[in-house]
Amino acid sequence: MRHKDDSKREAITNAAIELITTAGFADTSMSKIAKAANVSPATIYVYFENKEDLLNQLYLMVKREFSEAMLAGFHDSLSVEAGFKLIWENSCRYMLAQPTRFAFSEQFANSPLVNRVSREEGSGYYQPVFSVFERGKREGIFKDISLDLSIAFFYAPLMLLVKQHYSGDIVFDRELQQIVFEITWDALTI
Amino acid sequence: MRHKDDSKREAITNAAIELITTAGFADTSMSKIAKAANVSPATIYVYFENKEDLLNQLYLMVKREFSEAMLAGFHDSLSVEAGFKLIWENSCRYMLAQPTRFAFSEQFANSPLVNRVSREEGSGYYQPVFSVFERGKREGIFKDISLDLSIAFFYAPLMLLVKQHYSGDIVFDRELQQIVFEITWDALTI
Amino acid sequence: MRHKDDSKREAITNAAIELITTAGFADTSMSKIAKAANVSPATIYVYFENKEDLLNQLYLMVKREFSEAMLAGFHDSLSVEAGFKLIWENSCRYMLAQPTRFAFSEQFANSPLVNRVSREEGSGYYQPVFSVFERGKREGIFKDISLDLSIAFFYAPLMLLVKQHYSGDIVFDRELQQIVFEITWDALTI
Amino acid sequence: MRHKDDSKREAITNAAIELITTAGFADTSMSKIAKAANVSPATIYVYFENKEDLLNQLYLMVKREFSEAMLAGFHDSLSVEAGFKLIWENSCRYMLAQPTRFAFSEQFANSPLVNRVSREEGSGYYQPVFSVFERGKREGIFKDISLDLSIAFFYAPLMLLVKQHYSGDIVFDRELQQIVFEITWDALTI
DNA sequence: CATGAATGAGCCTTCATTCAT
DNA sequence: AATGAATGAAGGCTCATTCAT
């Protein structure tokens, strides 16, 4: 009996993310993925149940990668300020370093193709971020607003700017990043 | 000779927006649109070149509607504060009143299916908003940051919260709106 | 607008019956049918909902053709003997003249692929045969047995022999037909 | 070296007959058979050349089982009447007791998937039945008709009625069996 | 202008079979 | 002998678009 070949699985996921990001999910056929991964179309079905399952697994993979990058170097002994800045900069750096992953993630942020289960599992990765905000509120540093609001002002402008960076509308360099971080801090702190 | 029938055109666009918003662009076939609009598939091609052209025209239509709603009651004699608040509230009200339009707009905000031309024409509608920000900077009310940054903090959190409102994660009522407006003001003013 | 083309529908049904009879339903692909009918695969779906619907419509068509042939020249004023013989001979003649239709009919006599509705509509065509048996019983000519039994002895041996004729095991000529008819008569009459 | 494992072979054949009878040959994949038999798909190919070979071996197996049941208790010293009745009742009893085997047998009675060789080998099992008919003719009990005709009137109505019994159209109980036997006897005897 | 018929291309998926262990 | 991985071929069906009226 042959063993399952991890390199095949990886070739498939890489090809899939690349193609889906470029052309969209609907215009990325299983055949095209197979061809790009140097594999038979049928082989994809050895590793994934169907096209939707493939997408959901990719989504979780990308989300996990992102959350890991975002939390690199983070631990609870950090001060709120330090932790907040670390997470913001990790996020920013990763988004700028991984155009494909970022674009993929954006594309399915609100897609009905990603099922509830995957989405919930995906959002579970952000737990540590939530705690920083809670601590910041308790310590009287942050405004006393709901978590959802905090997240909205923390991530939404950043992500929009990264998108504009990729579309060539702006150059999101270190200097600009610093400014954005300061506005964000301004917005959320008392 | 009969002229092109505006009621037919409208039936098609309405059906298309509704279906595309609900099921996604790829899963909305021209036949389904035709059926929903009580029209033959071939008739769609009398009014639109092809599926992509249809999408681009829908996109522009929705963008224009939104910009009109957003600028209702606005004129240059308003103070920066008044104009800023008017535009923010108009935007917020419209997004909450027009779920379908809003969802449609979001769906294609970053889609490669909407071509550069349409996107640029669409963003042209926002000129008056830009001037308010410029005036605010000149008058020393707003921070001296680029337009893109201003827009990012003005719209991105708002839109994210509206999305969460529609997905049922939060209730974006008047009280919350007031808070969000204040944070936004905080973020952008000196 | 083009009109639906009856010659296309007919080409499809003929090709389908021919192929299905020869190779079986499962081994007859829609593409093969299309090719044999000189038509695009998609065209079949203009006339039939799907492969199963095609089969059911073919089944009904063949059943109706058979029942019409079987009842040719029949009317109620005929005596039981005359009517019985007419129907038997019509049946026999048609089965031997239409190998393809006969084989097709046999193939789906007990197939779950033909749905209940089609089957019931199909068996409705045999009403006049049933009345002859009823009359025969009332007039004291036939044994007092249920309709199902009568039908079983009337048709089953005949059909088996026709099959053997086609498979080359026997030659079902006029002489043999006469003998079979007599045995059948013997079996059913008092 | 291990020997081929008879219990595996049996598991495969049982699973295959069950599945094929229920779902049809075309809709029974080798994988499904393998799964039902708790075996790898590749293992089936240790025992059978390919799917068609599997079918032919199943066909022969079922035919042999049926002929054995049909001839249980039969020996040449029985009178024609006794032998005839024994075979008829054995056949009837077996068909009613073994729905799956009966259905399987019927399904491939006229299928092009069973090859000529298997079919001929299968029909060889009926030799003793043939001799009874021959003796009956020689002894002046049966009509002087060909073997094929005798078989046709002996089996065809019976099998049709069993099918109707299974489909729920009739209840083929002892009483009805007795009647059918009598009609059969009537039909075949002088 | 308006339309239903017609279509070739392509999609997702399954399958019988072979491979490599 | 036994097996799970791997695969090329094929299947049913849908679609955006064009045709012919």
CSV table of N, CA, C and O (backbone and C1' of nucleotides) in Angstrom, one decimal, chain C residues 1-2 28-30 32 42 45 50-51, chain F residues 10-15 18-21:
chain,number,residue,atom,x,y,z
C,1,MET,N,-37.8,34.3,-33.0
C,1,MET,CA,-37.7,33.0,-32.2
C,1,MET,C,-37.8,31.8,-33.0
C,1,MET,O,-38.7,31.7,-33.8
C,2,ARG,N,-36.8,30.9,-32.8
C,2,ARG,CA,-36.9,29.6,-33.5
C,2,ARG,C,-38.1,28.8,-32.9
C,2,ARG,O,-38.4,28.9,-31.7
C,28,THR,N,-25.4,3.9,-21.9
C,28,THR,CA,-25.7,4.9,-23.0
C,28,THR,C,-25.7,6.3,-22.4
C,28,THR,O,-26.5,6.7,-21.7
C,29,SER,N,-24.6,7.0,-22.8
C,29,SER,CA,-24.4,8.3,-22.2
C,29,SER,C,-25.2,9.4,-23.0
C,29,SER,O,-25.6,9.1,-24.2
C,30,MET,N,-25.5,10.4,-22.4
C,30,MET,CA,-26.2,11.5,-23.1
C,30,MET,C,-25.4,12.0,-24.3
C,30,MET,O,-26.0,12.3,-25.3
C,32,LYS,N,-23.5,10.2,-26.2
C,32,LYS,CA,-23.6,9.2,-27.3
C,32,LYS,C,-25.0,9.5,-28.0
C,32,LYS,O,-25.1,9.4,-29.2
C,42,ALA,N,-26.5,19.5,-25.0
C,42,ALA,CA,-27.4,20.4,-24.3
C,42,ALA,C,-28.8,20.4,-24.9
C,42,ALA,O,-29.8,20.7,-24.2
C,45,TYR,N,-31.6,18.5,-23.4
C,45,TYR,CA,-32.2,19.1,-22.2
C,45,TYR,C,-33.2,20.1,-22.5
C,45,TYR,O,-33.9,20.6,-21.6
C,50,ASN,N,-34.1,15.5,-17.7
C,50,ASN,CA,-32.8,14.8,-17.4
C,50,ASN,C,-32.9,13.4,-18.0
C,50,ASN,O,-33.8,13.0,-18.6
C,51,LYS,N,-31.9,12.6,-17.7
C,51,LYS,CA,-31.8,11.3,-18.3
C,51,LYS,C,-32.9,10.4,-17.9
C,51,LYS,O,-33.5,9.7,-18.7
F,10,DA,P,-12.9,7.7,-22.5
F,10,DA,O5',-14.2,7.9,-21.7
F,10,DA,C5',-14.7,7.0,-20.8
F,10,DA,C4',-15.7,7.6,-19.9
F,10,DA,C3',-16.7,8.4,-20.7
F,10,DA,O3',-18.0,7.8,-20.6
F,10,DA,C1',-16.0,9.6,-18.7
F,11,DG,P,-19.2,8.3,-21.3
F,11,DG,O5',-20.1,8.8,-20.0
F,11,DG,C5',-20.1,8.0,-18.8
F,11,DG,C4',-20.9,8.8,-17.8
F,11,DG,C3',-22.0,9.6,-18.5
F,11,DG,O3',-23.3,9.4,-18.0
F,11,DG,C1',-20.6,11.0,-17.1
F,12,DG,P,-24.5,9.9,-18.8
F,12,DG,O5',-25.0,11.0,-17.9
F,12,DG,C5',-25.3,10.7,-16.5
F,12,DG,C4',-25.6,12.0,-15.8
F,12,DG,C3',-26.7,12.8,-16.4
F,12,DG,O3',-27.4,13.4,-15.3
F,12,DG,C1',-24.6,14.0,-16.4
F,13,DC,P,-28.8,14.2,-15.7
F,13,DC,O5',-28.2,15.7,-15.7
F,13,DC,C5',-27.5,16.2,-14.5
F,13,DC,C4',-26.9,17.5,-14.9
F,13,DC,C3',-27.8,18.5,-15.5
F,13,DC,O3',-28.1,19.5,-14.4
F,13,DC,C1',-25.6,18.5,-16.5
F,14,DT,P,-29.0,20.7,-14.7
F,14,DT,O5',-27.9,21.8,-15.0
F,14,DT,C5',-26.9,22.0,-14.1
F,14,DT,C4',-26.1,23.2,-14.5
F,14,DT,C3',-26.9,24.5,-14.9
F,14,DT,O3',-26.3,25.6,-14.3
F,14,DT,C1',-25.4,23.9,-16.7
F,15,DC,P,-27.0,27.0,-14.4
F,15,DC,O5',-26.0,27.7,-15.4
F,15,DC,C5',-24.6,27.5,-15.2
F,15,DC,C4',-23.9,28.2,-16.3
F,15,DC,C3',-24.6,29.5,-16.8
F,15,DC,O3',-23.8,30.6,-16.8
F,15,DC,C1',-24.1,28.0,-18.7
F,18,DT,P,-22.3,36.2,-28.3
F,18,DT,O5',-23.1,35.3,-29.3
F,18,DT,C5',-22.5,34.0,-29.8
F,18,DT,C4',-23.6,33.3,-30.6
F,18,DT,C3',-24.1,34.1,-31.8
F,18,DT,O3',-24.2,33.2,-32.9
F,18,DT,C1',-25.9,33.2,-30.4
F,19,DC,P,-24.5,33.8,-34.3
F,19,DC,O5',-25.8,33.0,-34.6
F,19,DC,C5',-25.9,31.7,-34.2
F,19,DC,C4',-27.3,31.1,-34.5
F,19,DC,C3',-28.0,31.7,-35.8
F,19,DC,O3',-28.5,30.6,-36.5
F,19,DC,C1',-29.4,32.0,-33.9
F,20,DA,P,-29.0,30.8,-38.0
F,20,DA,O5',-30.5,31.0,-37.8
F,20,DA,C5',-31.3,30.0,-37.1
F,20,DA,C4',-32.7,30.4,-37.0
F,20,DA,C3',-33.3,31.1,-38.2
F,20,DA,O3',-34.6,30.7,-38.3
F,20,DA,C1',-33.5,32.5,-36.5
F,21,DT,P,-35.5,30.9,-39.6
F,21,DT,O5',-36.9,31.3,-39.1
F,21,DT,C5',-37.3,30.9,-37.8
F,21,DT,C4',-38.0,32.0,-37.2
F,21,DT,C3',-38.9,32.8,-38.1
F,21,DT,O3',-40.3,32.6,-37.7
F,21,DT,C1',-37.8,34.2,-36.5
